[in-house]
CSV table of C-alpha atoms and ligand atoms in Angstrom, one decimal:
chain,number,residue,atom,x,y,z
K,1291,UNK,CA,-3.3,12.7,23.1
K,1292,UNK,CA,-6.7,11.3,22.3
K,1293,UNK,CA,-6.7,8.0,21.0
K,1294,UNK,CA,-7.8,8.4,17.1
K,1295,UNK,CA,-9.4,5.0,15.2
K,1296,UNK,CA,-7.7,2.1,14.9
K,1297,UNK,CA,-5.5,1.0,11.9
K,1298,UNK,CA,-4.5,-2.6,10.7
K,1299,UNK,CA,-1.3,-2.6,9.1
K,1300,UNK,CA,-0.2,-5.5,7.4
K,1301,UNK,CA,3.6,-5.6,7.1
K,1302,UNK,CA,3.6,-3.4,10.0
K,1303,UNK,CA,7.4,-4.6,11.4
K,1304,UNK,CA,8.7,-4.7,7.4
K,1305,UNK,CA,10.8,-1.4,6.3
K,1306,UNK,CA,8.2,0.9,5.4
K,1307,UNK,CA,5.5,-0.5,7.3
K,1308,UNK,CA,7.5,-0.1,10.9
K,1309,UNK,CA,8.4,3.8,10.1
K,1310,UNK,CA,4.5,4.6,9.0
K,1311,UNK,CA,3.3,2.7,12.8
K,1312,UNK,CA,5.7,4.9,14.2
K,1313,UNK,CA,4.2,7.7,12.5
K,1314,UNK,CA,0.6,6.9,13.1
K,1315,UNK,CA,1.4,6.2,16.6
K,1316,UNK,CA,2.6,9.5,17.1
K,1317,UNK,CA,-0.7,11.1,16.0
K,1318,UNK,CA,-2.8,9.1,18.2
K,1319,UNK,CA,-4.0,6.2,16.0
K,1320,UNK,CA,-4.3,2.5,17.5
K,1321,UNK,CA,-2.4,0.2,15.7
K,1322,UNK,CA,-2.7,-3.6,15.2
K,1323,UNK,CA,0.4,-4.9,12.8
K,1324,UNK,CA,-0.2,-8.3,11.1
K,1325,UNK,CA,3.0,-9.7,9.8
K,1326,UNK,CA,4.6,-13.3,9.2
K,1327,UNK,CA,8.0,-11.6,10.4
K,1328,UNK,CA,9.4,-13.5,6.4
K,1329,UNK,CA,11.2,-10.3,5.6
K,1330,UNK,CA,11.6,-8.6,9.0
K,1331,UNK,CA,12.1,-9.1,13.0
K,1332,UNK,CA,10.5,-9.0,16.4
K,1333,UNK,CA,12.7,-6.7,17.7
K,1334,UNK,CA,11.1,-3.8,15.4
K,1335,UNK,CA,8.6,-3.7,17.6
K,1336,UNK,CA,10.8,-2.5,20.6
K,1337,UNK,CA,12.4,0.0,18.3
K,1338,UNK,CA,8.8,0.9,17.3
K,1339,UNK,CA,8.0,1.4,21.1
K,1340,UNK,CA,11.2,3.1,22.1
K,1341,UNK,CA,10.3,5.8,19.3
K,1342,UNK,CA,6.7,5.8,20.0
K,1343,UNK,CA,6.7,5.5,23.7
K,1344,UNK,CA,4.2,2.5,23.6
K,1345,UNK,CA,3.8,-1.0,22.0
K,1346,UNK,CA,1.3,-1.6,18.5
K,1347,UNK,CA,-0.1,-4.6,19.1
K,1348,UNK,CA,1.3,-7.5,17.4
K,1349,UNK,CA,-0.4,-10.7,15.2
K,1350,UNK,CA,2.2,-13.6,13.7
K,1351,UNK,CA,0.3,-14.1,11.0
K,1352,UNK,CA,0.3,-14.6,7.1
K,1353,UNK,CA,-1.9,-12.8,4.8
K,1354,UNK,CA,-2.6,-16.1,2.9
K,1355,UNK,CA,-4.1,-17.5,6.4
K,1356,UNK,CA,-7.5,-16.4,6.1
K,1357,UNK,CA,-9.2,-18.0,9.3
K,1358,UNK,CA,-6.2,-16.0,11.1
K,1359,UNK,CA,-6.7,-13.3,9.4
K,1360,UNK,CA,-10.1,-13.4,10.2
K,1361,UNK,CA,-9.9,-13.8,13.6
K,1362,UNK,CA,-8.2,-10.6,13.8
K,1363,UNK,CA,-11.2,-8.8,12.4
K,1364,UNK,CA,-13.1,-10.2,14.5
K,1365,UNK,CA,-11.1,-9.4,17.8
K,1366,UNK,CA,-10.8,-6.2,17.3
K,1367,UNK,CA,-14.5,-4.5,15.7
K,1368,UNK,CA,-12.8,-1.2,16.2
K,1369,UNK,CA,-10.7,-1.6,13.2
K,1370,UNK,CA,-11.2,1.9,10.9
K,1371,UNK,CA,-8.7,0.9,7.9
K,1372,UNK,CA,-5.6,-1.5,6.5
K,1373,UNK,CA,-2.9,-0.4,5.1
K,1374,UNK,CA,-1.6,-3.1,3.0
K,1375,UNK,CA,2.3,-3.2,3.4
K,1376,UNK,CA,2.9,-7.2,3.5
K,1377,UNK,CA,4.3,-8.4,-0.2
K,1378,UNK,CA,7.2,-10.3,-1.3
K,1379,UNK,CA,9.4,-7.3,-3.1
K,1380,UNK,CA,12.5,-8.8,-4.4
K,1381,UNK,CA,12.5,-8.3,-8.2
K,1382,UNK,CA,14.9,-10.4,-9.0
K,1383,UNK,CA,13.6,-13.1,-6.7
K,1384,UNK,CA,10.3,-12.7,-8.4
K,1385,UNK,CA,11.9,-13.6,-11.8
K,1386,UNK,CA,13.0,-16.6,-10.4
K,1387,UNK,CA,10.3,-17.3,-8.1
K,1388,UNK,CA,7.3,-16.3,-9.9
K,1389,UNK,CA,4.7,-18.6,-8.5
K,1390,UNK,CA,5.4,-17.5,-5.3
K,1391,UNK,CA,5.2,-13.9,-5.9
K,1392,UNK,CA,1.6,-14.4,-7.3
K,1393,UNK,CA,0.5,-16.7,-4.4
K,1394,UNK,CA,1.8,-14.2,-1.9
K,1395,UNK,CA,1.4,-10.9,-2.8
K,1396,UNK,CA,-2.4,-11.5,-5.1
K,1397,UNK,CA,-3.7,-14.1,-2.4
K,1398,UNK,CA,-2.9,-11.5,0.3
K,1399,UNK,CA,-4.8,-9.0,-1.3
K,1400,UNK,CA,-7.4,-11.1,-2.2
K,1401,UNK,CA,-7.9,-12.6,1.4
K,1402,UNK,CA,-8.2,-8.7,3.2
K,1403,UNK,CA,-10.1,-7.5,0.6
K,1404,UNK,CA,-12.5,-10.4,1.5
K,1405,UNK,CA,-12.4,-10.4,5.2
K,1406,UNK,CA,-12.8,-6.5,5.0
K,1407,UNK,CA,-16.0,-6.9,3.2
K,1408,UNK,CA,-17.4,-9.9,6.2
K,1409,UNK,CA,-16.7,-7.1,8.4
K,1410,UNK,CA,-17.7,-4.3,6.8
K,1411,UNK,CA,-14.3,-2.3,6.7
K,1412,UNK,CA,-14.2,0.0,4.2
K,1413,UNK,CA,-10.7,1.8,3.8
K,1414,UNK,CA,-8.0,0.3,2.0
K,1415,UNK,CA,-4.8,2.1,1.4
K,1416,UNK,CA,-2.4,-0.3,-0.9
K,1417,UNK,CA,1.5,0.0,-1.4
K,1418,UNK,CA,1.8,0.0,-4.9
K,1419,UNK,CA,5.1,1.3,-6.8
K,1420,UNK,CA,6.2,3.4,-9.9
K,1421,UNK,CA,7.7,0.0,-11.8
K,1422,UNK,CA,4.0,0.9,-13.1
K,1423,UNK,CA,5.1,3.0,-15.6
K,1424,UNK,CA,8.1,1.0,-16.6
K,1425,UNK,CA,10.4,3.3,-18.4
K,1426,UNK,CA,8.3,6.9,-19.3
K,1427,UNK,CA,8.6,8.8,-22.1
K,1428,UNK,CA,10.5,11.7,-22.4
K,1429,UNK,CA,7.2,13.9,-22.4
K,1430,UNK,CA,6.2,12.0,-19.6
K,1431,UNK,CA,9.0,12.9,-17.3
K,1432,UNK,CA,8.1,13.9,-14.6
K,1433,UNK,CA,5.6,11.2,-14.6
K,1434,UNK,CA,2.3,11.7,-12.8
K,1435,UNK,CA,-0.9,9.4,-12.1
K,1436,UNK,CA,-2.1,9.8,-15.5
K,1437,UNK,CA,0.9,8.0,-16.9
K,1438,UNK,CA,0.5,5.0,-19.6
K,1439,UNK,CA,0.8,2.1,-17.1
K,1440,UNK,CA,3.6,0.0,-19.0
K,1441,UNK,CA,3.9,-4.3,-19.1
K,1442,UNK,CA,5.5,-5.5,-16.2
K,1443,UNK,CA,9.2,-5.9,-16.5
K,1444,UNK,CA,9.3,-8.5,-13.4
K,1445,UNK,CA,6.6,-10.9,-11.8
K,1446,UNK,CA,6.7,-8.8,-8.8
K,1447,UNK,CA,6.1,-5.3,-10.9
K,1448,UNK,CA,3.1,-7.4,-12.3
K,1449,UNK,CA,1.9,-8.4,-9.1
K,1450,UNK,CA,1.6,-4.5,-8.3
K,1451,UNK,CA,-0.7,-3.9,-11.2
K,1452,UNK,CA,-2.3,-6.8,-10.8
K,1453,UNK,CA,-3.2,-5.8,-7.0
K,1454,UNK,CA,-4.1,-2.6,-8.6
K,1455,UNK,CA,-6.9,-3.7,-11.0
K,1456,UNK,CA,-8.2,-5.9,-8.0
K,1457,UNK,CA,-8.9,-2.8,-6.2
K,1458,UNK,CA,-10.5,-1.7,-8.7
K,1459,UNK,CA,-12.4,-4.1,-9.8
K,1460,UNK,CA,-13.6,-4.5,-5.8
K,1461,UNK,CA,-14.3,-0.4,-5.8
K,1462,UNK,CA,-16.0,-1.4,-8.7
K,1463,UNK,CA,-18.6,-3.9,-7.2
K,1464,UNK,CA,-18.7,-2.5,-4.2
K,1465,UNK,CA,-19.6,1.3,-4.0
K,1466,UNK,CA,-18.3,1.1,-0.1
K,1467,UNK,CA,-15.1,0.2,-0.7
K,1468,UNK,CA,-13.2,3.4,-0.5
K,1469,UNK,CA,-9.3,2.7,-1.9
K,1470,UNK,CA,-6.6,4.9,-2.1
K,1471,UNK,CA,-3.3,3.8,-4.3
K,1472,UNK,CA,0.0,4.8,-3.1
K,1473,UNK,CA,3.0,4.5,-5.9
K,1474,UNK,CA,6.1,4.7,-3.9
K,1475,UNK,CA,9.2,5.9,-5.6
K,1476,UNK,CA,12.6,4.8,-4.2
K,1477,UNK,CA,12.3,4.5,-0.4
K,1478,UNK,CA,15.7,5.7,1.5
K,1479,UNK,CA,17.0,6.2,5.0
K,1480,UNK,CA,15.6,5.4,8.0
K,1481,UNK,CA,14.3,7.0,11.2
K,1482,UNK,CA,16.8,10.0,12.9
K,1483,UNK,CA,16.3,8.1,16.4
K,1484,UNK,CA,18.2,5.2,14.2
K,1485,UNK,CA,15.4,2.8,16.2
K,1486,UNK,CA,14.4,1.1,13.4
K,1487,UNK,CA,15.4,0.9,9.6
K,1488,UNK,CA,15.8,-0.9,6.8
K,1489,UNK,CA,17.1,-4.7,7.4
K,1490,UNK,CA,17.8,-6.2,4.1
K,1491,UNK,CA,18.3,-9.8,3.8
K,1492,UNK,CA,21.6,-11.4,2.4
K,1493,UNK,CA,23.1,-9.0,-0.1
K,1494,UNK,CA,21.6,-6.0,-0.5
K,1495,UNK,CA,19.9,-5.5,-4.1
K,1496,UNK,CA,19.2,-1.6,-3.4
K,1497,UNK,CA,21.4,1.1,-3.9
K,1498,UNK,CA,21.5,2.6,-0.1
K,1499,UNK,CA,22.2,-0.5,1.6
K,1500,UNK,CA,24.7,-1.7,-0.8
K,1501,UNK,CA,25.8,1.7,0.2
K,1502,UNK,CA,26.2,2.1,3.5
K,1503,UNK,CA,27.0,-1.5,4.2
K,1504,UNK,CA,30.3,-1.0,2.1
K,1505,UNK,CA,30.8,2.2,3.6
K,1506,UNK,CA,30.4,0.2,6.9
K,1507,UNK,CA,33.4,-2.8,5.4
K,1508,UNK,CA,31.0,-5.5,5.2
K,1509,UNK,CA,31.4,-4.9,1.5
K,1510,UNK,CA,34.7,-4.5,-0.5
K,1511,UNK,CA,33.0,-2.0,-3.4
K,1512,UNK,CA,29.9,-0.9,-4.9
K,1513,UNK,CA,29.4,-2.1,-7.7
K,1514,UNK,CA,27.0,0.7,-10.3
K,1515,UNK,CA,25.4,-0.6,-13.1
K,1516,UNK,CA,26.0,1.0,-16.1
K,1517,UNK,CA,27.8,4.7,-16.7
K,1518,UNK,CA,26.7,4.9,-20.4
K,1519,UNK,CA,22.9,5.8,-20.0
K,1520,UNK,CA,21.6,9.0,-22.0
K,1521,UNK,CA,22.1,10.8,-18.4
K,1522,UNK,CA,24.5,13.8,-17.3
K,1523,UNK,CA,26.7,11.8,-15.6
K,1524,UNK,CA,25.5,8.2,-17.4
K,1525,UNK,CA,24.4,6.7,-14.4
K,1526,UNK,CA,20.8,5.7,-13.6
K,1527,UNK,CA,18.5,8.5,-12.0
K,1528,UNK,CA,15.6,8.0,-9.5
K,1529,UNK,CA,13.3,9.8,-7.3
K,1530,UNK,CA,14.9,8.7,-3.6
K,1531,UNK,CA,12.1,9.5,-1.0
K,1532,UNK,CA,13.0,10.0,3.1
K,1533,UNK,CA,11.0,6.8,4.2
K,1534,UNK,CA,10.0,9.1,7.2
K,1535,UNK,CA,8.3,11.3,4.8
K,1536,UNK,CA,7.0,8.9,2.6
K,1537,UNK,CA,5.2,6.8,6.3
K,1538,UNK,CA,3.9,10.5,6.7
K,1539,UNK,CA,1.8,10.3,3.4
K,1540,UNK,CA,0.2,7.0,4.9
K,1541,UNK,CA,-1.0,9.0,7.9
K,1542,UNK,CA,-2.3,12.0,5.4
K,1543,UNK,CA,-4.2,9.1,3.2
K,1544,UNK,CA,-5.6,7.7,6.1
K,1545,UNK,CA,-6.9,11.1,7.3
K,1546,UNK,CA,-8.5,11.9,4.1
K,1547,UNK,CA,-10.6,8.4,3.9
K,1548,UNK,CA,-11.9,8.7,7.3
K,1549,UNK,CA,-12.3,12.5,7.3
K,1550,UNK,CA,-13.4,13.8,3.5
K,1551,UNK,CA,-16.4,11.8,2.4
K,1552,UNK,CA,-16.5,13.9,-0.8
K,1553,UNK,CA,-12.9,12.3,-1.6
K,1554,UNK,CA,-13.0,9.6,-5.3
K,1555,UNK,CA,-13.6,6.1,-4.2
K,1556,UNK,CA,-9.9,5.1,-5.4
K,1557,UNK,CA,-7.4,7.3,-5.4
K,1558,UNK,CA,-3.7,7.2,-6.8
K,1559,UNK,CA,-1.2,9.2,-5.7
K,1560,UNK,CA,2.6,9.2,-6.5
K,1561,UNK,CA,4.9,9.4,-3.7
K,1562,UNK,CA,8.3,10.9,-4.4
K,1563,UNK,CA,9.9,14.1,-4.0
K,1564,UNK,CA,9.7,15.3,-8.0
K,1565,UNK,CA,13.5,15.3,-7.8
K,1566,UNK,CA,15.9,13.2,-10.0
K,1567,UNK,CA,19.0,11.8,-8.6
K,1568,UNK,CA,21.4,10.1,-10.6
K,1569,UNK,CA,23.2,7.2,-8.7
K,1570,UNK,CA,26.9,9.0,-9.0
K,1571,UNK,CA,24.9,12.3,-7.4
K,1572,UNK,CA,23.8,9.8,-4.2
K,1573,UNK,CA,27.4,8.1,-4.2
K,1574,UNK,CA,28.9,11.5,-3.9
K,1575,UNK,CA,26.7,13.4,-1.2
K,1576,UNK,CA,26.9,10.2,0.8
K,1577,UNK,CA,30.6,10.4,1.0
K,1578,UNK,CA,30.4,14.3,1.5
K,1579,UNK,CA,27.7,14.3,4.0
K,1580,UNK,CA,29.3,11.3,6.4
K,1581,UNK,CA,32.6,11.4,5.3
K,1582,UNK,CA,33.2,8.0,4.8
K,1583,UNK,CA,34.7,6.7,1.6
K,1584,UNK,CA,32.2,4.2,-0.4
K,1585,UNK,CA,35.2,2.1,-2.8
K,1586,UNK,CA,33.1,1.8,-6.4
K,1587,UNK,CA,33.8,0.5,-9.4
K,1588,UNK,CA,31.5,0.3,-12.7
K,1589,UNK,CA,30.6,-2.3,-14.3
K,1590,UNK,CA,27.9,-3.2,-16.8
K,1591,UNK,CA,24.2,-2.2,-16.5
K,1592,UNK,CA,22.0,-4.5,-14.5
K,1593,UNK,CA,19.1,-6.0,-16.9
K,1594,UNK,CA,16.2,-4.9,-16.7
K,1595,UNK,CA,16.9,-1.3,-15.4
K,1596,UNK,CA,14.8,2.0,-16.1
K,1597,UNK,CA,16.9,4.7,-17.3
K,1598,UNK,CA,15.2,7.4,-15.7
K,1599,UNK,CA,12.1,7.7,-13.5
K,1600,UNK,CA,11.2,10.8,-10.8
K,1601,UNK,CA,7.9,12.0,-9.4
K,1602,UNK,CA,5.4,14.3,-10.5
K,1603,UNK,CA,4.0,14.6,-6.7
K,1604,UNK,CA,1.5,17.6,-7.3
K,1605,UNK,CA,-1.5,15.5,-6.6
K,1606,UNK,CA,-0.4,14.5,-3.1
K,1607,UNK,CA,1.0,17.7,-2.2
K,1608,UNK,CA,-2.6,19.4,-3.1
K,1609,UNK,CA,-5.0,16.4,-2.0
K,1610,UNK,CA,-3.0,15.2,0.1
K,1611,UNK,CA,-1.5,18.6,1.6
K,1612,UNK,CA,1.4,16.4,2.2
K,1613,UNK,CA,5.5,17.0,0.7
K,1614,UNK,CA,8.4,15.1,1.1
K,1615,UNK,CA,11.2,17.9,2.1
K,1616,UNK,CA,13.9,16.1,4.0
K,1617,UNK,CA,16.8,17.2,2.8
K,1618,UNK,CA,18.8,14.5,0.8
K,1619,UNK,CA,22.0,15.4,3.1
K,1620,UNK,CA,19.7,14.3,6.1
K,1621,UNK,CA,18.3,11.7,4.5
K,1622,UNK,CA,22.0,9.7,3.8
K,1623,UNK,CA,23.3,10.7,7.0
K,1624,UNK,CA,20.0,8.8,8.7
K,1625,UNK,CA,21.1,6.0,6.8
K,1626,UNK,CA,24.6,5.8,7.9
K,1627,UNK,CA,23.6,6.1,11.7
K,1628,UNK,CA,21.5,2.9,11.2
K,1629,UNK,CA,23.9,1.2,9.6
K,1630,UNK,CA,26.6,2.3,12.3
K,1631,UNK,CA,23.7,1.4,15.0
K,1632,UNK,CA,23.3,-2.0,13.4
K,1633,UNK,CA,27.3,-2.7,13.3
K,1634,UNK,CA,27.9,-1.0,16.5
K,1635,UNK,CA,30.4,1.4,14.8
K,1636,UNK,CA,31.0,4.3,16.8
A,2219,UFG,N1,22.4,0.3,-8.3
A,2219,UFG,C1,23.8,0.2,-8.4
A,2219,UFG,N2,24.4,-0.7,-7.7
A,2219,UFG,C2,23.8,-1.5,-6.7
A,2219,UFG,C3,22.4,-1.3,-6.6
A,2219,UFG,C4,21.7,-0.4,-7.4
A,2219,UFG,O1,24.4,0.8,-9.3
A,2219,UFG,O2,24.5,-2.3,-6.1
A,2219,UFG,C5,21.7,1.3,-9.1
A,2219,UFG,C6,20.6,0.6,-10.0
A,2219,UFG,O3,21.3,0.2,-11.2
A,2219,UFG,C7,19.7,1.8,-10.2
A,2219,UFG,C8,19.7,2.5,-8.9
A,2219,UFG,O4,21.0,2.1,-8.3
A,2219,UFG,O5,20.1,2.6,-11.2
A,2219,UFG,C9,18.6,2.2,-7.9
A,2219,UFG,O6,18.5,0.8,-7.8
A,2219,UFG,P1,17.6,0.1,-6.7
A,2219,UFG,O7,17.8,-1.4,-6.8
A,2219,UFG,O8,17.9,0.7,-5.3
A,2219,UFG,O9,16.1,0.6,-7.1
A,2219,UFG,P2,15.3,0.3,-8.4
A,2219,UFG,O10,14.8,1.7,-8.8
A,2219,UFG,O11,16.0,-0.5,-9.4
A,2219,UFG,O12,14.2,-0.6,-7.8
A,2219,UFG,C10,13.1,0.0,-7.2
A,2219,UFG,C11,12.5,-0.9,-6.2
A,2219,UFG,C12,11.8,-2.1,-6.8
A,2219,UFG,C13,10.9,-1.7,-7.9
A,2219,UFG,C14,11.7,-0.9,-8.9
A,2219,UFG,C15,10.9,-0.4,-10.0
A,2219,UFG,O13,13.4,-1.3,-5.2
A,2219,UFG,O14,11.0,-2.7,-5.8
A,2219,UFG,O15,12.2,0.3,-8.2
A,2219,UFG,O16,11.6,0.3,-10.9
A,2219,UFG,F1,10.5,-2.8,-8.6
């Protein structure tokens, strides 16, 4: 295969970050991952190659290193585009911890969008999230770019808008700049060679981990928050997007800023599947589609939970030309087999 430009990606060995290398390895691109390793390991990078069937080059480096960062850009002239993975993404870390969700995840931004401009690289693509719309309306359900953005419920949902209005603001200034926004729903599963995966830290916060890791013994229950929302079944619904698919839009974004000049300078797409899964419907098919019992118990609702929340994707399945269509069976069972990869459970 021809080699294609080459692509920064910051947070390149994170969770999302390591499938969307894969993914833009596999259609040619070079890749150059710059990551601090805070939230992730080195040995991504040989499930990355195993998959791939060669190695992304690899930087050590933190975003809030500028001179580092720097020296990156200038290595390698070549580079085409960043995607920005590398944040800090714990919610309720960021409560706790706000300072350092604002250093890390603004200065980061702040420093590439900087460098970019020394070294006249013009394509950003930025991981943003739906905690932008908080909790929608009823009319607004399923919600779709044009959305109210809502306050931040969390230092780290307001480090997403923030980033967001910096884009703009840069677009703004600098006619260039060409920026696409990326509003990820919720992110599950992990590749079917079971390479590589999600690799949470401590005690999961997220449903599927908490899931399969209890499904796996290292937990006694699940605990789900809360079975008395205005919902069929009570419990919380979410749009839960195969992280395969959802690395695939990267590659489509990335295609469209370096291949459609007539495109908006900053573009926002949502990233889900326009499907609403309530956490008792993922419990369920998980324990259907694996056959492995998940031990749950209720208990209260978690604070500062949206009811409800699922895509309107229309605007990246039409600009984009890009769907998420993994089916949600598939999508659990690649979870399992990286959990069982990860135990060593046969
Ligand atoms: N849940 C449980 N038990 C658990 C974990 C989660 O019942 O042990 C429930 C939650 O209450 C929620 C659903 O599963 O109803 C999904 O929870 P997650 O924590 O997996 O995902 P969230 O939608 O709460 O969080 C995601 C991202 C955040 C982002 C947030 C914005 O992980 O980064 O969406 O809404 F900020």
């Amino acid at each position: 295969m021809s080699t294609k430009p080459c692509i920064l990606v910051t947070g390149g060995t994170g969770y999302i970050g390591s499938h969307t290398v894969v993914e833009l390895m596999n259609q040619g691109y070079e890749v150059i991952i710059v990551d601090n390793l805070s939230n992730s390991n080195v040995e991504v990078l040989d499930g990355i190659e195993r998959i791939a069937g060669r190695r992304p080059v690899f930087e050590n480096i933190d975003c809030l290193d500028y001179p580092s960062l720097d020296r990156v850009f200038c290595e390698y002239p070549q580079i085409a585009g960043v995607i920005h993975f590398a944040a800090s993404k714990a919610v309720g870390e960021s409560v706790e911890q706000p300072l350092m969700y604002y250093r890390n995840n603004l200065g980061s931004l702040v420093n590439i969008l900087d460098i970019m401009q020394v070294h006249q690289v013009r394509n950003i693509v930025f991981s943003s999230s739906c905690t932008v719309y908080g909790q929608p309306d009823k009319q607004h359900l399923p919600v779709d770019e044009t959305a109210p953005i809502q306050k931040a419920l969390s230092p780290y949902g307001n480090t997403k808008q923030i980033n967001e209005d910096i884009l703009h603001d840069c677009a703004h200034a600098c006619k260039q700049l060409q920026v696409t926004i990326l509003r990820y729903f919720n992110p599950i599963g992990a590749h079917p060679s079971a390479q590589i995966g999600e690799l949470p830290n401590g005690i999961p916060n997220n449903l599927l981990p908490f899931v399969t890791q209890t499904a796996a013994r290292l937990r006694d229950k699940l605990r789900i928050f809360g079975d008395d929302y205005p919902t069929e079944d009570g419990t919380c619904i979410r749009d839960y997007i195969y992280v395969v698919d959802l690395a695939k839009a990267h590659v489509k974004a990335i295609e469209r800023m370096l291949q459609v000049p007539e495109r908006e300078q900053v573009e926002i797409f949502n990233l889900g599947t326009g499907r609403g899964l309530s956490v008792m419907e993922i419990v369920r098919t998980f324990m259907q589609v694996t056959g492995v019992r998940v031990p749950y118990e209720i208990v209260g609702r978690r604070e500062g939970d949206i009811e409800q929340v699922w895509a309107d994707p229309k605007r990246a399945n039409t600009v984009l030309g890009w769907k998420a269509d993994t089916p949600i069976a598939d999508v659990l069972m690649s979870a399992w087999n990286w959990e069982k990869k990860l135990r060593g459970i046969n």
